[in-house]
PDB file of C-alpha atoms in Angstrom:
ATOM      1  CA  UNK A   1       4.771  -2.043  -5.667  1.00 75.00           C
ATOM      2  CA  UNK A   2       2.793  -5.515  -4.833  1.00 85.00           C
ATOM      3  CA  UNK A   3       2.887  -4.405  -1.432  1.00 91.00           C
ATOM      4  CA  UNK A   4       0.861  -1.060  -2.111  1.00 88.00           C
ATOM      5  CA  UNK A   5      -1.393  -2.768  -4.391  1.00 90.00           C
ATOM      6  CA  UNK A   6      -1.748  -5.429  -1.677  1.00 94.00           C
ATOM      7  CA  UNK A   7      -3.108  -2.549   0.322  1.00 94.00           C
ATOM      8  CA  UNK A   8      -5.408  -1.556  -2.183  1.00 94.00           C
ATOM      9  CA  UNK A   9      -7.059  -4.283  -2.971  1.00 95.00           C
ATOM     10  CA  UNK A  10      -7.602  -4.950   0.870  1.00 96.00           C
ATOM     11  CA  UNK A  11      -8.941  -1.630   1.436  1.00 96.00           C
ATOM     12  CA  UNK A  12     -11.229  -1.873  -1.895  1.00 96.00           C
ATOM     13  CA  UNK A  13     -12.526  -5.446   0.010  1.00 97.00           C
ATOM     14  CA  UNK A  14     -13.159  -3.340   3.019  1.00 96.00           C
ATOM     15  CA  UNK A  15     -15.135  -0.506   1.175  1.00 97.00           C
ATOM     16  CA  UNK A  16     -16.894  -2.739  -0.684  1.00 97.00           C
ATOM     17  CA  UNK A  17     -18.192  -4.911   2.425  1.00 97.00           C
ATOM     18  CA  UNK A  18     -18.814  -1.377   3.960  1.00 96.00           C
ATOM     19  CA  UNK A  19     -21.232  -0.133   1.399  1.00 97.00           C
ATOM     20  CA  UNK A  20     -22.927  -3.376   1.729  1.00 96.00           C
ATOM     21  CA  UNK A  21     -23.067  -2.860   5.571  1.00 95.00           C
ATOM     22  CA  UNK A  22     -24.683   0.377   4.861  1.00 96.00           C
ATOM     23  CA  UNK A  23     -26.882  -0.615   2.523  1.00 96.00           C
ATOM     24  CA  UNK A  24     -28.463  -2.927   5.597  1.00 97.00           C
ATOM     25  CA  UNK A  25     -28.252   0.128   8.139  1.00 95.00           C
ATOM     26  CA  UNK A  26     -31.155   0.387  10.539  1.00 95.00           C
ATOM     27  CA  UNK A  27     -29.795   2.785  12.728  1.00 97.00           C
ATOM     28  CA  UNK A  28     -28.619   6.146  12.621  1.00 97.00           C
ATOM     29  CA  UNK A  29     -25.723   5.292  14.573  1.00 96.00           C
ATOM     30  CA  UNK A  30     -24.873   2.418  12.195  1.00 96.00           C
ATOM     31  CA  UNK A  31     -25.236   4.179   9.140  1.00 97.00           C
ATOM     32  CA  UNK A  32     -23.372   7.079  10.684  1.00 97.00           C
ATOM     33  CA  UNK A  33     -20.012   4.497  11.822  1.00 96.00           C
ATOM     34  CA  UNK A  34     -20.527   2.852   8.253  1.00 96.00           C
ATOM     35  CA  UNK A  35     -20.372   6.109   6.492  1.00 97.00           C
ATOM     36  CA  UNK A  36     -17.345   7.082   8.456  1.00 97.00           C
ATOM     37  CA  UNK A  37     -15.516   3.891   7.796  1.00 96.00           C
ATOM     38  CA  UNK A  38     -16.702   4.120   3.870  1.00 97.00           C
ATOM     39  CA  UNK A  39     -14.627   7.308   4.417  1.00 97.00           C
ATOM     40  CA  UNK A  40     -11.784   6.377   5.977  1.00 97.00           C
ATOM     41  CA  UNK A  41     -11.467   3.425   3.172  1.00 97.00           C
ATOM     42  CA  UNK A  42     -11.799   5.732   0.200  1.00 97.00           C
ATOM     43  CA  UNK A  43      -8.899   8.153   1.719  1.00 97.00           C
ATOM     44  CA  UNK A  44      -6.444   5.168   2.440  1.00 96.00           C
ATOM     45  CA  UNK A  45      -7.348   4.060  -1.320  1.00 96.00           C
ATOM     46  CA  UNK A  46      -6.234   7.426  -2.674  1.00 96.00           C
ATOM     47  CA  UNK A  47      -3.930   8.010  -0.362  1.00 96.00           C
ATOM     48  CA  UNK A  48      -1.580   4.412  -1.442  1.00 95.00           C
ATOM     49  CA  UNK A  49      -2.680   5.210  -5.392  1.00 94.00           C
ATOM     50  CA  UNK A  50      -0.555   8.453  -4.996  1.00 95.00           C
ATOM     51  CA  UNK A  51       2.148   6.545  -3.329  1.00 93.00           C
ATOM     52  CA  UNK A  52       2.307   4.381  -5.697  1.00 93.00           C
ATOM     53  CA  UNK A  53       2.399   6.834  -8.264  1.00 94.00           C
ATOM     54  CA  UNK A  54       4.941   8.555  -6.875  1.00 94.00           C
ATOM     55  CA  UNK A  55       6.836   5.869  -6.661  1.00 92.00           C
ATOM     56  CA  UNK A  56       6.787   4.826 -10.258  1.00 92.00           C
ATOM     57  CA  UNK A  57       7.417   8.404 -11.445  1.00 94.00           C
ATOM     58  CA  UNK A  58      10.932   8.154  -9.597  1.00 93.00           C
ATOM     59  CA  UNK A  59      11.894   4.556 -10.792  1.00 91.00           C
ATOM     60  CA  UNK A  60      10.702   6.410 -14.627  1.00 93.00           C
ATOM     61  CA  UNK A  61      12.792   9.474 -13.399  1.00 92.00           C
ATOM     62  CA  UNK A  62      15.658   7.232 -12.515  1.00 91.00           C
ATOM     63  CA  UNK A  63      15.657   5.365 -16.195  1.00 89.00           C
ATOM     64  CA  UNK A  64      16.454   8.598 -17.854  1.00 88.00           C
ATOM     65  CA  UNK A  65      19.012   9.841 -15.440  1.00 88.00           C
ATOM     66  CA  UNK A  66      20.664   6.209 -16.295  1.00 82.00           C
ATOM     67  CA  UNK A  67      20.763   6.502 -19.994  1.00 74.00           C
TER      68      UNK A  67
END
């Protein structure tokens, strides 16, 4: 589990500095990478959150097969 939400909260850092970066974008180009990497951030955020809640669903799944 702290490993996931390790992940998350790096990859919230990441989109965070990214939305700055676009905020600052000059350049087509720029805001176009930015945009993509804004993108990228928000799937590997949702992507670990439903790891992680698939994870705790079995360890809950796993209590009640034990009692």
């Amino acid at each position: 589990d702290s490993d996931f939400q390790k992940k998350i909260d790096y990859e919230i850092r990441m989109r965070d500095g990214t939305c700055k970066l676009l905020a600052a974008c000059t350049q087509r180009e720029q805001a176009l990478e930015a945009a993509k990497s804004l993108m990228i951030c928000n799937t590997r955020i949702m992507a670990y959150m439903s790891e992680l809640q698939r994870m705790k669903e079995a360890q809950v799944r796993q209590r009640r097969v034990r009692r």
